[in-house]
Coordinates of C-alpha atoms in Angstrom, one line a residue:
V35 CA 0.0 0.0 0.0
T36 CA 2.8 2.5 0.9
A37 CA 4.5 1.7 -2.4
L38 CA 1.3 2.6 -4.3
R39 CA 0.8 5.7 -2.3
H40 CA 4.4 6.8 -2.9
A41 CA 4.1 6.2 -6.6
I42 CA 0.8 8.1 -6.8
G43 CA 2.3 11.0 -4.9
H44 CA 5.4 11.3 -7.0
V45 CA 4.7 9.9 -10.5
A46 CA 3.9 13.3 -11.9
D47 CA 7.4 14.5 -11.2
W48 CA 9.0 11.2 -12.4
M49 CA 7.2 11.6 -15.7
K50 CA 8.6 15.1 -16.5
R51 CA 10.9 15.5 -19.4
E52 CA 14.5 16.0 -18.4
Q53 CA 16.3 18.8 -20.4
R54 CA 19.8 18.1 -21.5
P55 CA 22.4 20.7 -22.7
V56 CA 23.1 21.3 -26.4
D57 CA 26.6 22.5 -27.5
W58 CA 26.7 25.7 -29.4
P59 CA 27.7 24.2 -32.8
L60 CA 24.4 22.3 -32.8
Q61 CA 22.3 25.4 -31.9
P62 CA 19.5 26.3 -32.3
G63 CA 18.1 23.2 -30.9
R64 CA 17.0 21.5 -27.7
A65 CA 17.6 18.0 -26.2
F66 CA 15.6 16.2 -23.6
L67 CA 14.8 12.7 -22.3
S68 CA 11.2 11.6 -22.6
P69 CA 10.1 8.7 -20.3
Q70 CA 7.9 6.1 -22.0
P71 CA 6.6 2.6 -20.9
L72 CA 8.6 -0.4 -21.9
G73 CA 5.5 -2.4 -22.8
V74 CA 4.6 -5.6 -21.0
V75 CA 6.4 -6.4 -17.8
G76 CA 6.5 -9.9 -16.2
I77 CA 6.8 -10.2 -12.4
V78 CA 7.6 -13.5 -10.7
S79 CA 7.1 -13.3 -6.9
P80 CA 8.1 -15.8 -4.2
W81 CA 6.2 -17.5 -1.4
N82 CA 7.7 -15.9 1.7
Y83 CA 6.1 -12.4 1.4
P84 CA 3.6 -13.1 -1.4
I85 CA 1.7 -9.8 -1.2
F86 CA 4.5 -7.3 -0.6
L87 CA 6.8 -8.9 -3.2
M88 CA 4.1 -8.8 -5.8
M89 CA 2.4 -5.5 -5.2
S90 CA 5.6 -3.4 -4.7
P91 CA 7.1 -4.1 -8.2
L92 CA 3.5 -3.9 -9.6
A93 CA 3.3 -0.3 -8.3
S94 CA 6.5 0.6 -10.1
A95 CA 5.5 -1.1 -13.3
L96 CA 2.1 0.6 -13.4
A97 CA 3.5 4.0 -12.5
A98 CA 5.6 3.7 -15.6
G99 CA 2.5 3.0 -17.7
N100 CA 3.1 -0.7 -18.5
R101 CA 0.9 -3.7 -18.8
V102 CA 1.8 -6.4 -16.3
M103 CA 1.6 -10.2 -16.0
L104 CA 2.1 -11.6 -12.5
K105 CA 3.2 -15.1 -11.5
P106 CA 2.8 -15.8 -7.8
S107 CA 4.4 -18.8 -6.1
E108 CA 2.6 -22.1 -6.2
L109 CA 3.6 -22.6 -2.5
T110 CA 1.0 -20.0 -1.5
P111 CA -2.0 -21.1 -3.6
R112 CA -4.7 -19.4 -1.5
T113 CA -2.9 -16.1 -1.5
G114 CA -2.3 -16.3 -5.2
E115 CA -6.0 -17.0 -5.9
L116 CA -7.1 -14.2 -3.6
L117 CA -4.8 -11.7 -5.4
R118 CA -6.0 -12.9 -8.8
K119 CA -9.6 -12.2 -7.8
L120 CA -8.8 -8.8 -6.3
I121 CA -6.8 -7.7 -9.3
A122 CA -9.4 -9.0 -11.7
G123 CA -11.9 -6.9 -9.9
E124 CA -9.9 -3.7 -10.6
F125 CA -8.1 -4.2 -13.9
A126 CA -8.9 -5.6 -17.3
E127 CA -7.1 -8.9 -18.0
D128 CA -5.1 -7.3 -20.8
H129 CA -3.9 -4.6 -18.4
V130 CA -2.9 -6.7 -15.3
A131 CA -3.2 -10.5 -15.4
V132 CA -2.3 -13.1 -12.7
L133 CA -1.2 -16.5 -13.9
L134 CA -1.4 -19.4 -11.4
G135 CA 0.3 -22.7 -11.6
G136 CA 3.3 -24.8 -10.7
P137 CA 6.9 -25.0 -11.8
K138 CA 6.0 -25.8 -15.5
V139 CA 3.8 -22.7 -15.6
G140 CA 6.6 -20.7 -14.1
E141 CA 9.2 -22.0 -16.5
A142 CA 6.9 -21.2 -19.5
F143 CA 6.2 -17.7 -18.0
T144 CA 9.9 -16.8 -17.9
K145 CA 10.3 -17.8 -21.6
L146 CA 7.7 -15.3 -22.8
P147 CA 9.0 -12.3 -24.8
F148 CA 8.4 -9.7 -22.1
D149 CA 9.8 -6.2 -22.5
H150 CA 11.2 -6.6 -18.9
L151 CA 11.1 -9.4 -16.4
L152 CA 11.5 -9.1 -12.6
F153 CA 12.2 -12.2 -10.6
T154 CA 12.5 -12.4 -6.8
G155 CA 13.9 -15.7 -5.4
S156 CA 17.0 -17.8 -5.0
T157 CA 20.3 -17.2 -6.8
A158 CA 20.1 -20.8 -8.2
V159 CA 16.7 -20.2 -9.8
G160 CA 17.7 -16.7 -10.8
R161 CA 20.3 -18.2 -13.1
H162 CA 17.7 -20.3 -14.9
V163 CA 15.4 -17.3 -15.2
M164 CA 18.1 -15.2 -16.7
R165 CA 19.0 -18.0 -19.1
A166 CA 15.4 -18.3 -20.3
A167 CA 15.0 -14.5 -20.7
S168 CA 18.2 -14.3 -22.7
E169 CA 16.5 -16.3 -25.5
N170 CA 14.3 -13.3 -26.1
L171 CA 16.9 -10.7 -25.2
T172 CA 14.5 -9.7 -22.4
P173 CA 16.2 -7.4 -19.8
V174 CA 15.9 -8.7 -16.3
T175 CA 15.9 -7.4 -12.8
L176 CA 16.9 -10.2 -10.4
E177 CA 16.2 -9.8 -6.7
L178 CA 18.0 -12.7 -5.2
G179 CA 19.4 -13.4 -1.7
G180 CA 22.7 -14.6 -0.5
K181 CA 24.5 -14.4 2.8
S182 CA 23.9 -11.0 4.3
P183 CA 26.3 -10.3 7.2
A184 CA 25.9 -8.3 10.3
L185 CA 29.0 -6.6 11.6
I186 CA 29.0 -5.7 15.3
A187 CA 31.7 -3.1 16.2
D188 CA 33.3 -3.1 19.6
D189 CA 31.5 0.2 20.5
A190 CA 28.1 -1.2 19.7
N191 CA 25.4 -1.6 22.4
L192 CA 25.2 -5.5 22.4
S193 CA 21.7 -5.6 24.0
S194 CA 20.2 -3.2 21.4
A195 CA 22.0 -4.8 18.5
A196 CA 20.8 -8.3 19.7
E197 CA 17.2 -7.1 19.8
D198 CA 17.5 -5.8 16.2
I199 CA 19.2 -9.0 15.0
V200 CA 16.7 -11.3 16.6
Y201 CA 13.9 -9.3 15.1
G202 CA 15.4 -9.5 11.7
K203 CA 16.4 -13.1 11.9
L204 CA 13.3 -14.6 13.5
L205 CA 10.6 -12.6 11.6
N206 CA 8.9 -15.2 9.5
A207 CA 11.2 -17.8 11.1
G208 CA 14.2 -16.4 9.1
Q209 CA 12.5 -17.0 5.8
T210 CA 13.3 -13.5 4.6
C211 CA 15.8 -12.7 1.8
I212 CA 17.2 -9.8 3.8
A213 CA 17.5 -11.6 7.1
P214 CA 20.9 -11.4 8.8
D215 CA 22.6 -14.6 7.6
Y216 CA 25.6 -14.5 9.9
L217 CA 27.2 -12.3 12.5
L218 CA 30.8 -11.0 12.8
V219 CA 31.9 -9.9 16.2
S220 CA 35.1 -9.6 18.3
R221 CA 36.1 -12.9 19.9
S222 CA 36.0 -11.5 23.4
K223 CA 32.3 -10.5 22.9
V224 CA 30.9 -13.8 21.6
G225 CA 29.7 -15.1 25.0
A226 CA 28.0 -11.8 25.9
L227 CA 26.4 -11.6 22.4
V228 CA 24.9 -15.1 22.8
Q229 CA 23.4 -14.2 26.1
A230 CA 22.0 -10.9 24.6
L231 CA 20.5 -12.9 21.7
K232 CA 18.8 -15.3 24.1
A233 CA 17.4 -12.4 26.2
A234 CA 16.0 -10.7 23.1
A235 CA 14.5 -14.0 21.8
T236 CA 12.7 -14.6 25.1
K237 CA 11.5 -11.0 25.1
Y238 CA 9.9 -11.2 21.7
Y239 CA 8.7 -14.9 22.0
P240 CA 8.0 -15.5 25.7
D241 CA 6.4 -18.9 24.9
G242 CA 9.2 -20.0 22.7
G243 CA 8.3 -22.0 19.7
S244 CA 4.7 -22.0 20.8
S245 CA 4.4 -18.2 20.7
P246 CA 1.7 -17.1 18.4
D247 CA 4.0 -14.6 16.8
Y248 CA 6.5 -17.3 15.8
T249 CA 5.9 -19.3 12.7
G250 CA 7.0 -22.6 11.1
I251 CA 9.1 -23.5 8.1
I252 CA 7.2 -23.5 4.8
D253 CA 7.4 -27.2 4.0
D254 CA 9.1 -30.5 4.9
R255 CA 11.9 -30.0 2.3
H256 CA 13.1 -26.7 3.7
F257 CA 12.7 -28.0 7.3
D258 CA 14.8 -31.0 6.6
R259 CA 17.4 -28.8 4.8
L260 CA 17.8 -26.6 7.9
Q261 CA 17.9 -29.6 10.3
N262 CA 20.7 -31.1 8.1
Y263 CA 22.6 -27.8 8.4
V264 CA 22.5 -28.0 12.2
R265 CA 23.3 -31.7 12.2
E266 CA 26.3 -31.3 10.0
A267 CA 27.6 -28.5 12.2
I268 CA 27.2 -30.5 15.4
E269 CA 28.9 -33.5 13.8
A270 CA 31.8 -31.2 12.9
G271 CA 32.2 -30.2 16.5
V272 CA 30.6 -26.8 16.3
S273 CA 29.2 -25.3 19.5
M274 CA 25.4 -24.8 19.3
E275 CA 23.1 -22.7 21.5
K276 CA 19.3 -22.7 21.3
L277 CA 17.6 -19.3 21.7
F278 CA 14.5 -21.1 22.8
E279 CA 12.8 -24.5 22.4
G280 CA 10.9 -25.2 19.2
G281 CA 7.1 -25.7 18.9
S282 CA 5.0 -28.4 17.3
G283 CA 5.3 -29.3 13.6
R284 CA 7.8 -27.3 11.7
R285 CA 8.3 -24.6 14.3
M286 CA 12.0 -25.0 14.6
S287 CA 14.2 -24.1 17.5
P288 CA 16.2 -21.0 16.5
V289 CA 19.9 -21.8 17.1
V290 CA 23.3 -20.0 17.0
L291 CA 26.3 -21.8 15.7
I292 CA 29.6 -20.5 17.0
D293 CA 32.5 -20.4 14.5
P294 CA 31.3 -23.0 12.0
P295 CA 34.0 -23.9 9.4
N296 CA 33.7 -22.3 6.1
G297 CA 33.2 -25.6 4.3
L298 CA 29.9 -26.4 6.0
H299 CA 26.7 -26.0 4.0
V300 CA 25.5 -23.5 6.5
M301 CA 28.4 -21.2 5.5
Q302 CA 28.1 -21.8 1.8
E303 CA 24.4 -21.5 1.1
E304 CA 21.8 -18.9 2.0
I305 CA 20.2 -20.2 5.2
F306 CA 16.7 -18.9 4.9
G307 CA 15.7 -20.1 8.4
P308 CA 16.3 -19.6 12.1
V309 CA 19.9 -20.7 12.1
L310 CA 22.5 -18.0 12.9
P311 CA 26.2 -18.5 12.7
I312 CA 28.5 -16.3 14.7
I313 CA 32.0 -15.8 13.4
S314 CA 34.6 -14.4 15.8
V315 CA 37.1 -11.9 14.4
E316 CA 40.1 -10.0 15.8
S317 CA 39.1 -6.6 14.5
M318 CA 36.7 -4.7 12.3
D319 CA 39.4 -4.8 9.5
A320 CA 39.2 -8.6 9.7
A321 CA 35.4 -8.5 9.6
V322 CA 35.5 -6.3 6.4
D323 CA 38.1 -8.7 4.8
Y324 CA 35.8 -11.6 5.6
V325 CA 32.9 -10.0 3.9
N326 CA 35.0 -8.9 0.9
A327 CA 36.3 -12.4 0.3
R328 CA 32.8 -13.6 -0.4
P329 CA 30.0 -13.0 -2.9
R330 CA 28.4 -9.6 -2.7
P331 CA 25.5 -9.7 -0.2
L332 CA 22.0 -8.3 -0.7
V333 CA 22.4 -6.2 2.4
L334 CA 25.1 -5.5 4.9
Y335 CA 24.1 -4.7 8.5
L336 CA 26.4 -2.6 10.7
F337 CA 26.1 -1.9 14.4
S338 CA 28.3 1.0 15.7
K339 CA 28.0 4.4 17.3
S340 CA 31.1 5.7 15.6
R341 CA 30.7 7.8 12.5
S342 CA 34.3 7.0 11.4
V343 CA 33.7 3.2 11.7
I344 CA 30.4 3.5 9.8
D345 CA 32.0 5.6 7.0
D346 CA 35.0 3.3 6.8
V347 CA 32.8 0.2 6.4
L348 CA 30.6 1.9 3.8
R349 CA 33.6 2.9 1.8
R350 CA 35.4 -0.5 1.9
T351 CA 32.5 -2.9 1.3
V352 CA 30.1 -3.5 -1.6
S353 CA 26.5 -4.7 -1.1
G354 CA 23.1 -4.3 -2.5
G355 CA 22.1 -2.1 0.4
V356 CA 23.2 -1.1 3.9
C357 CA 21.2 -0.8 7.1
V358 CA 23.0 0.8 10.1
N359 CA 21.9 0.1 13.7
D360 CA 18.7 -1.8 12.7
T361 CA 17.6 -4.7 10.5
L362 CA 15.0 -5.1 7.7
V363 CA 13.4 -1.7 7.8
H364 CA 15.5 -0.2 5.0
V365 CA 13.3 -2.2 2.6
C366 CA 10.3 -0.1 3.7
V367 CA 11.9 3.2 2.7
D368 CA 10.1 3.9 -0.6
G369 CA 12.5 6.7 -1.5
L370 CA 15.4 4.3 -1.6
P371 CA 16.0 1.8 -4.4
F372 CA 16.1 -1.9 -3.5
G373 CA 18.3 -4.4 -5.3
G374 CA 21.3 -6.7 -5.2
V375 CA 24.7 -6.7 -6.7
G376 CA 26.7 -9.7 -8.1
A377 CA 25.3 -13.0 -6.8
S378 CA 22.6 -11.1 -4.8
G379 CA 21.0 -9.7 -7.9
M380 CA 21.0 -7.1 -10.6
G381 CA 18.9 -4.0 -11.1
S382 CA 16.6 -2.3 -8.5
Y383 CA 13.2 -1.0 -8.0
H384 CA 11.1 0.9 -5.4
G385 CA 10.3 4.6 -5.8
K386 CA 11.8 6.6 -8.5
E387 CA 14.3 3.9 -9.4
G388 CA 11.4 1.5 -9.9
F389 CA 9.8 3.9 -12.3
E390 CA 13.1 4.2 -14.2
T391 CA 13.6 0.4 -14.2
F392 CA 10.3 -0.1 -16.1
S393 CA 10.6 2.9 -18.3
R394 CA 12.9 3.9 -21.2
N395 CA 14.2 7.5 -21.4
K396 CA 13.8 8.2 -25.0
P397 CA 16.5 10.7 -26.1
V398 CA 15.1 13.5 -28.4
F399 CA 16.8 16.3 -30.3
A400 CA 14.5 19.0 -31.8
R401 CA 14.9 22.1 -33.9
R402 CA 12.6 24.9 -34.7
M403 CA 14.8 26.5 -37.4
P404 CA 17.8 25.5 -39.4
G405 CA 21.1 25.1 -37.5
L406 CA 24.7 26.1 -38.1
G407 CA 25.4 22.6 -39.1
R408 CA 23.9 23.2 -42.5
S409 CA 27.0 25.2 -43.3
L410 CA 29.0 22.0 -43.3
R411 CA 26.9 20.3 -46.0
P412 CA 28.1 19.9 -49.6
P413 CA 29.0 21.4 -52.0
Y414 CA 32.2 22.1 -50.1
G415 CA 34.2 25.3 -50.6
K416 CA 35.9 28.2 -48.8
I417 CA 32.8 28.9 -46.7
H418 CA 32.7 25.3 -45.6
E419 CA 36.4 25.4 -44.7
W420 CA 36.0 28.5 -42.7
M421 CA 33.0 27.1 -40.8
R422 CA 34.8 23.8 -40.3
R423 CA 37.7 25.6 -38.6
I424 CA 35.3 27.6 -36.4
L425 CA 33.0 24.7 -35.4
I426 CA 35.5 21.8 -35.3
G427 CA 38.9 23.3 -35.0

């Protein structure tokens, strides 16, 4: 809703022509960029936030004047059907259409000759989507995931940082593409941080895994995957701490893993669940080096009170976005673009950048009377040579 309101409030400004300068040899004339819709946009949304991750890019695509086809995840069939009915009640089918179905429908969808395709999901599937789109030379925006780190500086308030991290990690049981994936903290502060995480988890979820505000893992496949991550770490001798006991069904106990080796699956793959590795480092420089030695994250979280530390980390790291002294909320700032870099995605949307993603700035040069350039046309002679020296040198 906020994305739609933001677009409605600003689209008149986004649509304005942008004047560009014209060098004097090309005068009289004017140059400008004129935004126009791309045409038909395809949007593939995931299961973890099926409304937000469909409606937010839809707002950008519609603001730019496009027609849109939407493919929600088959793992949320009831939500998909509800959105289809609601959208059908407001838009003609040739303006906005919702296509429901399983993986075969999704595969066929990404092969359509869209004018632009936006996909939100895993990096592995994103590769297949980009490959399918390339057959039609369809430009893509890929909103992927990856391993988003949280760097905790020595000057950070551990209690406050822990509350922000637990909120970001356990919302939707960690099934959030921008959830903190692992923590980097000084070796001497690991014990205190674990205790602060436990206190924050108990504060937010006083009944543990049975708390009504805590949820389960989407399906058995993902639940087994997460359990295997933890099992592999324990078998490798990694120290594990539960933040609280799990509940019934797939309500998994959130756990922290202290210094798991890099070769474990939990350190190689996006976790997407309530498993939180803590990596101890000797300094903030070591934390930055650790991040820079790995694929670019979708978001980098930083906890520090020091402006110099914050500016230094911002300067030395590359990520899709940064959130300082909080988690998750940056995605709600409609005035900021949202997107990844490298393995965490390409392109961005939200706000003005979303309008620009689904638009093309058509370059236009216009005259109202003949220009000086006509003096350079044939037949060539002395006047031409004189003008050439003046205009070209």
